[in-house]
PDB file of C-alpha atoms and ligand atoms in Angstrom:
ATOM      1  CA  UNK A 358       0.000   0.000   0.000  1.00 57.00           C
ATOM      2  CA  UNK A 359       3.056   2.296   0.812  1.00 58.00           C
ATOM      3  CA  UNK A 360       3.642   4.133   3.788  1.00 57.00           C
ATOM      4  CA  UNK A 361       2.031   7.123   4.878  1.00 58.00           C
ATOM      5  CA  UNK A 362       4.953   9.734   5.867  1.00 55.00           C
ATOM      6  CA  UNK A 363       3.922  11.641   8.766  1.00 49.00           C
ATOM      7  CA  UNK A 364       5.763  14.780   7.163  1.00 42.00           C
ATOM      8  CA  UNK A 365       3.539  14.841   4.070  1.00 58.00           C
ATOM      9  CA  UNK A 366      -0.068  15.924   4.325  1.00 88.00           C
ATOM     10  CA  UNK A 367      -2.555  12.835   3.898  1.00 87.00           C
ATOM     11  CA  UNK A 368      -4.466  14.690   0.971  1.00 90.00           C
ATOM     12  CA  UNK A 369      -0.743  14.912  -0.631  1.00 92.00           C
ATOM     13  CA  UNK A 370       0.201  11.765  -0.043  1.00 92.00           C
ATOM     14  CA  UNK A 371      -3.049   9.621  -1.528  1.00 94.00           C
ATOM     15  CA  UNK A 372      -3.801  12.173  -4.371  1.00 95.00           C
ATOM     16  CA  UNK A 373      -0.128  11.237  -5.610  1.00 95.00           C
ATOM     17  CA  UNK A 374      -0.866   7.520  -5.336  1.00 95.00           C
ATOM     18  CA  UNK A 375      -4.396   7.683  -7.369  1.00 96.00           C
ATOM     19  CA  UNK A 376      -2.686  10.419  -9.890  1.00 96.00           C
ATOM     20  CA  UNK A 377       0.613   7.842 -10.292  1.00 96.00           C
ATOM     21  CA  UNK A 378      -2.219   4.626 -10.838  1.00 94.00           C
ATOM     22  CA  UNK A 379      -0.682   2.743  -8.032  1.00 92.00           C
ATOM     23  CA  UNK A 380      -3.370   1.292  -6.401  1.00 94.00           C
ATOM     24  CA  UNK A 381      -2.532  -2.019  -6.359  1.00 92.00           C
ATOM     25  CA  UNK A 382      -5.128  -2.567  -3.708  1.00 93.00           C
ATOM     26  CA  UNK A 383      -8.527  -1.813  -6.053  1.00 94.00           C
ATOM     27  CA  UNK A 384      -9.721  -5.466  -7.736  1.00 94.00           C
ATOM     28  CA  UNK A 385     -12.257  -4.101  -9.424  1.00 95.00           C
ATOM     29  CA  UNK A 386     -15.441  -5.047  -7.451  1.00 96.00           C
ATOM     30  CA  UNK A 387     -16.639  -4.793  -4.271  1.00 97.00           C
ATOM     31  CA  UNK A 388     -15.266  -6.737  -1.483  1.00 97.00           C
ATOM     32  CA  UNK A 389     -16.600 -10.220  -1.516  1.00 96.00           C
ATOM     33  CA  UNK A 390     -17.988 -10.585   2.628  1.00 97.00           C
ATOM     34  CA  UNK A 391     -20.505  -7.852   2.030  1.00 98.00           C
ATOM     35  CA  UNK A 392     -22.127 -10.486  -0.385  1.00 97.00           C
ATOM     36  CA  UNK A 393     -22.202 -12.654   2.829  1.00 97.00           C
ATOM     37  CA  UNK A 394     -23.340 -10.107   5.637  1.00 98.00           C
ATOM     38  CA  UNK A 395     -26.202  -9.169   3.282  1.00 98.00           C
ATOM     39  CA  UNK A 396     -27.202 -12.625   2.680  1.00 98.00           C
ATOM     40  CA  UNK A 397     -27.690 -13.388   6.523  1.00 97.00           C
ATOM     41  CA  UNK A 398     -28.258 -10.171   7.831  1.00 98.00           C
ATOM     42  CA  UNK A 399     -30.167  -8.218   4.904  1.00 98.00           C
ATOM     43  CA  UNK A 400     -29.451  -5.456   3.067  1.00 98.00           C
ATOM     44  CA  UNK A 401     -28.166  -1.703   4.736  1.00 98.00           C
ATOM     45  CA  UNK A 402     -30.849   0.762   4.586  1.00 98.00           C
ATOM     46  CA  UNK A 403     -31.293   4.449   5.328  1.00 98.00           C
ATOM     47  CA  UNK A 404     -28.071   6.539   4.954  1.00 98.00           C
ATOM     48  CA  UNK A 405     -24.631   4.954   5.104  1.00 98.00           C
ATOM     49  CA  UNK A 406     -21.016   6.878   4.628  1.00 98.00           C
ATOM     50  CA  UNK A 407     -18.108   4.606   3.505  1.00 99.00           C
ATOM     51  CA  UNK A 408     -14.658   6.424   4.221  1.00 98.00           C
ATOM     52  CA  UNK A 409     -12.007   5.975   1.774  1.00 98.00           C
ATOM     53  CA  UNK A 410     -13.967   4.143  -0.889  1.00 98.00           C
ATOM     54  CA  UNK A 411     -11.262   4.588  -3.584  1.00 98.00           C
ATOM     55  CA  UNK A 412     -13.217   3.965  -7.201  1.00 98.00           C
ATOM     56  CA  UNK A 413     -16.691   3.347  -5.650  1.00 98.00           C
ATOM     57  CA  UNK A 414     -17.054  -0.715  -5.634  1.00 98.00           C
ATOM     58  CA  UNK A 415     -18.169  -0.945  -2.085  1.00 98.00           C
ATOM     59  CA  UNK A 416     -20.298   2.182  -2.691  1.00 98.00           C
ATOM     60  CA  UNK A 417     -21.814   1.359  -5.861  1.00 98.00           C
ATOM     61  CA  UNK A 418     -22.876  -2.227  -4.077  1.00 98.00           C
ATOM     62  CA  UNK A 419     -25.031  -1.231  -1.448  1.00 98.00           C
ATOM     63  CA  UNK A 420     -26.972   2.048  -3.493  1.00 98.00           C
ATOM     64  CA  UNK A 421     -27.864  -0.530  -6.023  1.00 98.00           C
ATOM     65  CA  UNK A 422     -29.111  -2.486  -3.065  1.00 98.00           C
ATOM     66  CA  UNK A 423     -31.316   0.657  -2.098  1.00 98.00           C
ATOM     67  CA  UNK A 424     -29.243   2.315   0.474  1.00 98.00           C
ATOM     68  CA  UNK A 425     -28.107   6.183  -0.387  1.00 98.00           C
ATOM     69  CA  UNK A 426     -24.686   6.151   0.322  1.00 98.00           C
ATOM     70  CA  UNK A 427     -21.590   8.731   0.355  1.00 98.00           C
ATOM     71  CA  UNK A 428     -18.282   7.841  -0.926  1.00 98.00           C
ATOM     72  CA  UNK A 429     -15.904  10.211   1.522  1.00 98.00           C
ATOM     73  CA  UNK A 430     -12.567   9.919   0.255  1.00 98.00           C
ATOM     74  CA  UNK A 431      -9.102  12.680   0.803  1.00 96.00           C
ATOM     75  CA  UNK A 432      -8.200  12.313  -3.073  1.00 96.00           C
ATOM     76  CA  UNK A 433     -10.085  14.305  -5.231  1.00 97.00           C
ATOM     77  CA  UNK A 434      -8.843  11.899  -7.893  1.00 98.00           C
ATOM     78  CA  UNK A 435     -10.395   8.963  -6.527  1.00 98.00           C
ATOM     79  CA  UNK A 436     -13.737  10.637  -6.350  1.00 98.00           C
ATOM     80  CA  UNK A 437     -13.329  11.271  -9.885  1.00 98.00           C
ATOM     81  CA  UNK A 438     -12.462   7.797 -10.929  1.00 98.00           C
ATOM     82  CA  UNK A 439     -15.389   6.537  -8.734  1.00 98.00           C
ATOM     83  CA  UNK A 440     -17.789   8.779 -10.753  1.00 98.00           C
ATOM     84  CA  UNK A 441     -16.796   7.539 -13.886  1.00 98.00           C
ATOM     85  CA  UNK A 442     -16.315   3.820 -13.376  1.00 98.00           C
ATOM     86  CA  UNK A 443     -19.071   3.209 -10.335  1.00 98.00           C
ATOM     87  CA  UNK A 444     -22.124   6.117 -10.856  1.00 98.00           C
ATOM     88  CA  UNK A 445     -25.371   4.741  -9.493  1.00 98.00           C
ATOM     89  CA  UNK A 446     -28.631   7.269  -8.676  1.00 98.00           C
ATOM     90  CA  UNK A 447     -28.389   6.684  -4.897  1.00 98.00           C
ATOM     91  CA  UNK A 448     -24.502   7.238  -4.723  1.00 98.00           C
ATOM     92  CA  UNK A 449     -22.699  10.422  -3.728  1.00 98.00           C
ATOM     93  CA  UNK A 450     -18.962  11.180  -4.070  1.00 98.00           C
ATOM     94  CA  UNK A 451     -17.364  13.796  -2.201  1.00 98.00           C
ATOM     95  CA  UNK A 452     -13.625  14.690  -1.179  1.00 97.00           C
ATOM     96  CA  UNK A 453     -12.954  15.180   2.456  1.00 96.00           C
ATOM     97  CA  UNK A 454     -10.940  14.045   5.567  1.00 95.00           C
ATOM     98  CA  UNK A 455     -12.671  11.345   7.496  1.00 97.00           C
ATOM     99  CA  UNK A 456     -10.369  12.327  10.168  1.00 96.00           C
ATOM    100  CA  UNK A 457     -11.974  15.745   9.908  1.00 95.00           C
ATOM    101  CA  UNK A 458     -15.482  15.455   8.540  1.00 97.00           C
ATOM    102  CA  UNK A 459     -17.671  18.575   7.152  1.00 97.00           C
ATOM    103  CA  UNK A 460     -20.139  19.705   9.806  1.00 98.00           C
ATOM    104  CA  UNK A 461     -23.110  18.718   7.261  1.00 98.00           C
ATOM    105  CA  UNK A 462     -22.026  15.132   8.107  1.00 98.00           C
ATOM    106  CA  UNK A 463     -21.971  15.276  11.325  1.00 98.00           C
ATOM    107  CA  UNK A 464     -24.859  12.906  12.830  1.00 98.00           C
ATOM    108  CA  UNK A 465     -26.462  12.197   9.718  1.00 98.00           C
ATOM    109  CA  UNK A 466     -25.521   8.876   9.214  1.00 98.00           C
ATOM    110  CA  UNK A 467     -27.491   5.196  10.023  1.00 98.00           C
ATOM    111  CA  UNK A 468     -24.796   2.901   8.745  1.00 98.00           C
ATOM    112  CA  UNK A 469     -20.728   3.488   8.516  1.00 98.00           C
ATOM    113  CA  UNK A 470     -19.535   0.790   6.347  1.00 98.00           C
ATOM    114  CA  UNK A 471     -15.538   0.188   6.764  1.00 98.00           C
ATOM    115  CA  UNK A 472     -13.558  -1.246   4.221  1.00 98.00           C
ATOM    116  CA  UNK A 473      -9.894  -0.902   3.488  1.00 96.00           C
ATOM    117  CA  UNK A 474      -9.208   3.142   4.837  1.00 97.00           C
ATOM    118  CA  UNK A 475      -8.270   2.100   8.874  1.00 97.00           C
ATOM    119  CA  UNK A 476      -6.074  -0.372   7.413  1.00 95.00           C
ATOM    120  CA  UNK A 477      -4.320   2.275   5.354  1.00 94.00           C
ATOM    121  CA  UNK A 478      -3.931   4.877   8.240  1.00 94.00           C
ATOM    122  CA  UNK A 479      -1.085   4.766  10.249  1.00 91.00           C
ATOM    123  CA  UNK A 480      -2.267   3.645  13.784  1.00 93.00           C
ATOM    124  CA  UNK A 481      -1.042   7.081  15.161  1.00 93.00           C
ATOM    125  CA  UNK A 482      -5.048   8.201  13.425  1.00 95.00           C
ATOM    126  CA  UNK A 483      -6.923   4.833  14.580  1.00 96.00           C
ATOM    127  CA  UNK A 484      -8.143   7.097  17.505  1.00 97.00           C
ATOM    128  CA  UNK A 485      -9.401   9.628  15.371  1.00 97.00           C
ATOM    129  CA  UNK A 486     -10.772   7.654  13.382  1.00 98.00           C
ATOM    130  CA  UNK A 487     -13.276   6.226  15.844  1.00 98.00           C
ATOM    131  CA  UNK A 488     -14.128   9.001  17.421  1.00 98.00           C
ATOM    132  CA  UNK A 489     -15.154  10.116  13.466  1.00 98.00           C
ATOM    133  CA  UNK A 490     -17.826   6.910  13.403  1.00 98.00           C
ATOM    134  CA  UNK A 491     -18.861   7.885  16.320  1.00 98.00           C
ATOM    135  CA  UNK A 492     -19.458  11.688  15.673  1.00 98.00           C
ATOM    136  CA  UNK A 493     -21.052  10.816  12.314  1.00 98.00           C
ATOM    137  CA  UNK A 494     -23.829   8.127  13.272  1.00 98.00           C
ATOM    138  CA  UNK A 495     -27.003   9.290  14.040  1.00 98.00           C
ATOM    139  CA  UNK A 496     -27.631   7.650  17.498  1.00 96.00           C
ATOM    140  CA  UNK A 497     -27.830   4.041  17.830  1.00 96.00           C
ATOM    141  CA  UNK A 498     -26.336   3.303  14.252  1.00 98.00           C
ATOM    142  CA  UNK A 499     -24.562   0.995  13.048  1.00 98.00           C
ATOM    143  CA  UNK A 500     -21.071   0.369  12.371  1.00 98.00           C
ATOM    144  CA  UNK A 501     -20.439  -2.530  10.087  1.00 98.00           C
ATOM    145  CA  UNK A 502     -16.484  -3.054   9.076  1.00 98.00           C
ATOM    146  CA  UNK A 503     -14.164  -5.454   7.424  1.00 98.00           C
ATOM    147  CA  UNK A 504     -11.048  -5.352   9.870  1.00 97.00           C
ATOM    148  CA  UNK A 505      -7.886  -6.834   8.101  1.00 94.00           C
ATOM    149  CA  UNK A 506      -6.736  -9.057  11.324  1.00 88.00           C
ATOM    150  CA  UNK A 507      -3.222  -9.973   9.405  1.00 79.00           C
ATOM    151  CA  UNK A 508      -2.543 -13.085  12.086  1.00 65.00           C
ATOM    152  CA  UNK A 509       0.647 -13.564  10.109  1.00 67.00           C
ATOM    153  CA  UNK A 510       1.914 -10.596  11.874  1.00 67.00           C
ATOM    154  CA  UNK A 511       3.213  -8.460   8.593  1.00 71.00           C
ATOM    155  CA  UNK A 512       4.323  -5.339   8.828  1.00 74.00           C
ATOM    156  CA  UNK A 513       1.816  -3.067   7.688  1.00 72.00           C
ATOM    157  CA  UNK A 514       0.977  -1.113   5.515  1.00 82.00           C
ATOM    158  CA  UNK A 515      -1.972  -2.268   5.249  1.00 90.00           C
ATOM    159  CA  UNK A 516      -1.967  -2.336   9.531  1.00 91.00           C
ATOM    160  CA  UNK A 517      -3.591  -5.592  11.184  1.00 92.00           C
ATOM    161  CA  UNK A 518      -5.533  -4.319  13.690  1.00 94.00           C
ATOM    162  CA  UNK A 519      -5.528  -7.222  16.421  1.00 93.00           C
ATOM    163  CA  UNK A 520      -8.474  -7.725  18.873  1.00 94.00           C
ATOM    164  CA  UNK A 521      -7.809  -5.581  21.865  1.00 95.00           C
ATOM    165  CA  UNK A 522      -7.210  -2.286  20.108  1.00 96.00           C
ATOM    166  CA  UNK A 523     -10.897  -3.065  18.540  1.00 97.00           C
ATOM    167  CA  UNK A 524     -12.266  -3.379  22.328  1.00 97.00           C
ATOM    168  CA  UNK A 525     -10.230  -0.518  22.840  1.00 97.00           C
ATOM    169  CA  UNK A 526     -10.793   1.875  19.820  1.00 98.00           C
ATOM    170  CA  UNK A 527     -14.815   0.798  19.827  1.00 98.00           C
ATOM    171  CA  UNK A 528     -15.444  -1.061  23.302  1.00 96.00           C
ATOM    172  CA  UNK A 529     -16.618   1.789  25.201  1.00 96.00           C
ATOM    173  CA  UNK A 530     -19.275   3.412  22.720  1.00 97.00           C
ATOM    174  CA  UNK A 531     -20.729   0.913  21.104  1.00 98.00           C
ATOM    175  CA  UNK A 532     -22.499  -3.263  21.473  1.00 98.00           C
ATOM    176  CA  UNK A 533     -21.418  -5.284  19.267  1.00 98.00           C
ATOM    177  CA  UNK A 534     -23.789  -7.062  17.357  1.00 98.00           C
ATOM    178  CA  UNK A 535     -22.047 -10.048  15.515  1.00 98.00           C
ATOM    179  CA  UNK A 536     -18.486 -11.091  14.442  1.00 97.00           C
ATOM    180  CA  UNK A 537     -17.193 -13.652  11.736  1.00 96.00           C
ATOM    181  CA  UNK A 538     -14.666 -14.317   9.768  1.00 95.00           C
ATOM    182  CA  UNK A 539     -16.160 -14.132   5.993  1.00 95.00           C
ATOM    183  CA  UNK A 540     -15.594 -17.255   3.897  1.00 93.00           C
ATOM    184  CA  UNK A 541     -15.578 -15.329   0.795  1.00 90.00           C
ATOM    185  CA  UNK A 542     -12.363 -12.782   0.529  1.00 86.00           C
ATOM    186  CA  UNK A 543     -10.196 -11.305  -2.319  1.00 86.00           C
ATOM    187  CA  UNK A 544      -7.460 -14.455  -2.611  1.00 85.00           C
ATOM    188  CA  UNK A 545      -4.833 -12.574  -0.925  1.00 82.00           C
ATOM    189  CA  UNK A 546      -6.943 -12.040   1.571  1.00 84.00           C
ATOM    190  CA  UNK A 547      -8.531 -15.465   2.681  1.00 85.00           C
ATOM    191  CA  UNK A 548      -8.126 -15.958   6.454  1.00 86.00           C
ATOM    192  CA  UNK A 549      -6.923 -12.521   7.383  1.00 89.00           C
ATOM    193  CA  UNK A 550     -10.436 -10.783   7.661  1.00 94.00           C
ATOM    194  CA  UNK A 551     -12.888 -10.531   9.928  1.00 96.00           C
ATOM    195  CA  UNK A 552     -16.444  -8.970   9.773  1.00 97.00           C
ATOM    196  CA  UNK A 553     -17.177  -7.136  12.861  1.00 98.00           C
ATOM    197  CA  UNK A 554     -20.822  -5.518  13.169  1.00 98.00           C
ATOM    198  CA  UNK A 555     -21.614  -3.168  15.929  1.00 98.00           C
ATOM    199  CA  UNK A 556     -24.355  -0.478  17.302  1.00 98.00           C
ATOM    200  CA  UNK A 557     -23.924   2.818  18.796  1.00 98.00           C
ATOM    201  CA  UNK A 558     -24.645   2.496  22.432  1.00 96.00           C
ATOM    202  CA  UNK A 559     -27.448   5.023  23.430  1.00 91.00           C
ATOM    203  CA  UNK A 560     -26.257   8.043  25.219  1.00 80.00           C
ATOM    204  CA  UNK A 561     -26.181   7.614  28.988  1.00 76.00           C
ATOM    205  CA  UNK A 562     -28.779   8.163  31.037  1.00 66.00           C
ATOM    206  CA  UNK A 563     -31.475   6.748  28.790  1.00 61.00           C
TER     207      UNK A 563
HETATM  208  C1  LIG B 670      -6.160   1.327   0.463  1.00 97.07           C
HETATM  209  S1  LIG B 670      -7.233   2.402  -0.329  1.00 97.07           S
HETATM  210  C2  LIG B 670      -8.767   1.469  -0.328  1.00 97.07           C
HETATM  211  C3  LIG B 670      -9.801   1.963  -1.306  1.00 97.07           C
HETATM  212  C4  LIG B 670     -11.098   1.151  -1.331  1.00 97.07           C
HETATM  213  N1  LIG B 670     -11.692   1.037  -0.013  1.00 97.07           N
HETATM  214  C5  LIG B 670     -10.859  -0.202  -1.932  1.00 97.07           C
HETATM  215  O1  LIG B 670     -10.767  -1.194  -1.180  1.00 97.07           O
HETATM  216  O2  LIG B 670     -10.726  -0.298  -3.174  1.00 97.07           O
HETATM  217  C6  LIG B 670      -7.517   3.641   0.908  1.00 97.07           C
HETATM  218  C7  LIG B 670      -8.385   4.785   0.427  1.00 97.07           C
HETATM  219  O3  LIG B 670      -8.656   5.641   1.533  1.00 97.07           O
HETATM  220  C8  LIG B 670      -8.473   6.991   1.153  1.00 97.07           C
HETATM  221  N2  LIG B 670      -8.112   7.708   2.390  1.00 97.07           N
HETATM  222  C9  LIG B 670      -6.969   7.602   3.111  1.00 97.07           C
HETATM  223  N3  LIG B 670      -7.008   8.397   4.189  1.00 97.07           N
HETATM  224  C10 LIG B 670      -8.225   9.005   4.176  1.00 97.07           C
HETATM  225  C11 LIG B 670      -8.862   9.939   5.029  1.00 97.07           C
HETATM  226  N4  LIG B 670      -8.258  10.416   6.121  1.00 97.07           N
HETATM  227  N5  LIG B 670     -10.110  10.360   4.716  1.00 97.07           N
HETATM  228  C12 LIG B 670     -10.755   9.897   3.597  1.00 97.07           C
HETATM  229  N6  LIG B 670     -10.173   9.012   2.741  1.00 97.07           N
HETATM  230  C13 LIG B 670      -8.944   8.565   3.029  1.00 97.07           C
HETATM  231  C14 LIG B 670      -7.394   6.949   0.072  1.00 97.07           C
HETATM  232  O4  LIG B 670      -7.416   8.051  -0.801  1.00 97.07           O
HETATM  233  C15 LIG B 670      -7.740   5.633  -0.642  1.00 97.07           C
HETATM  234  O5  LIG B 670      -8.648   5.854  -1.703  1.00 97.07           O
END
C-alpha cells in the first residue's frame, strides 16, 4: 500500500498515489464478505457513509441495493475515478478528511460501512478515526467493518488491527452485534479478515 509519511499531508500523499495509478489494492469489485453479511443479515438501509472508498465498488454495491450512500474519500482523484467507473442514482462522491469530517455530516448517518481506509492509516489516526464513526452516526447506528486481522503478523501497511485495540478503539461506545470471519475474501486475503458488526450504544442516562 506504501507508507504514509507523517511529514507529508494525507491529501498529498493519496492524491499522488491515485494520480501515479498505483493502487494495487482496487480489484475491481466490491469486497466479496458484504455479499455474505447481506445474505444473513439483509441489506443496509437508510443513509450509510463509507470512508475511503477509492473507485466506488463498495459504494456502488449497497446504493444498487437501495441504500443512499456517500463515498468520503481525501483524493479528489479517486472521487473522480469513482464517478466515472461506479455512478449509481443513490450514490454520492465527495472529497474530504474522514479524520476531519464537514459539519453537514456530522450525525447524519445510520450505517458506517468500513472497508480498506483504517487499514491504510497509520495507527497514530486509529483514535481519530473512531471518534469520526462515532461523531457521524445518528444515534444508535450501526457500524459494520471489514477489519484486516493480518494473524501472520506483517508489517503493515496495510496495519492488522488485532483484537484488543478493537475493544479498545470501539469497546466503550458501542455493542457489538455479531463477528465472523467471511468465507468469501479477495485471494490474498482469505483468512486474514474478519467482519465485525456493531451499534452505537445510546447516550447515557437513557
Ligand atoms: C487502500 S485504499 C482502499 C480503497 C477502497 N476502499 C478499496 O478497497 O478499493 C484507501 C483509500 O482511503 C483513502 N483515504 C486515506 N485516508 C483518508 C482519510 N483520512 N479520509 C478519507 N479518505 C482517506 C485513500 O485516498 C484511498 O482511496
Amino acid at each position: 500500500m506504501g507508507e504514509e509519511p507523517a511529514n507529508r499531508s494525507l491529501h498529498e500523499f493519496w492524491e499522488g498515489r491515485w494520480q501515479s495509478g498505483e493502487t494495487p489494492w482496487d480489484h475491481g469489485r466490491h469486497a466479496p464478505p458484504w455479499e455474505e453479511f447481506v445474505e444473513r443479515e439483509g441489506a443496509p438501509a437508510g443513509r450509510i457513509l463509507i470512508p475511503g472508498p477509492g473507485s466506488g465498488h463498495d459504494v456502488k454495491f449497497f446504493a444498487s441495493l437501495g441504500a443512499d450512500v456517500t463515498g468520503l474519500d481525501i483524493s479528489p482523484s479517486a472521487v473522480a475515478a469513482a464517478r466515472k467507473r461506479n455512478p449509481h442514482p443513490n450514490a454520492t462522491y465527495r472529497s474530504g478528511n474522514f479524520l476531519d469530517p464537514d459539519p453537514d455530516l456530522l450525525g447524519q448517518f445510520d450505517w458506517v460501512i468500513e472497508h480498506t481506509c483504517l487499514c491504510a492509516m497509520d495507527p497514530g489516526h486509529w483514535e481519530g478515526y473512531a471518534r469520526s464513526v462515532r461523531r457521524l452516526l445518528r444515534p444508535e447506528g450501526f457500524f459494520l467493518a471489514i477489519f484486516y486481522r493480518n494473524p501472520h503478523d506483517e508489517e503493515g501497511p496495510p496495519h492488522g488491527i488485532d483484537a484488543e485495540t478493537i475493544e479498545r478503539l470501539f469497546g466503550n461506545h458501542f455493542t457489538q452485534l455479531k463477528s465472523w470471519q467471511p468465507e468469501r475474501a479477495y485471494e490474498s486475503r482469505a483468512g486474514r479478515e474478519e467482519l465485525r458488526w456493531f451499534r452505537l450504544k445510546p447516550p447515557a442516562g437513557r
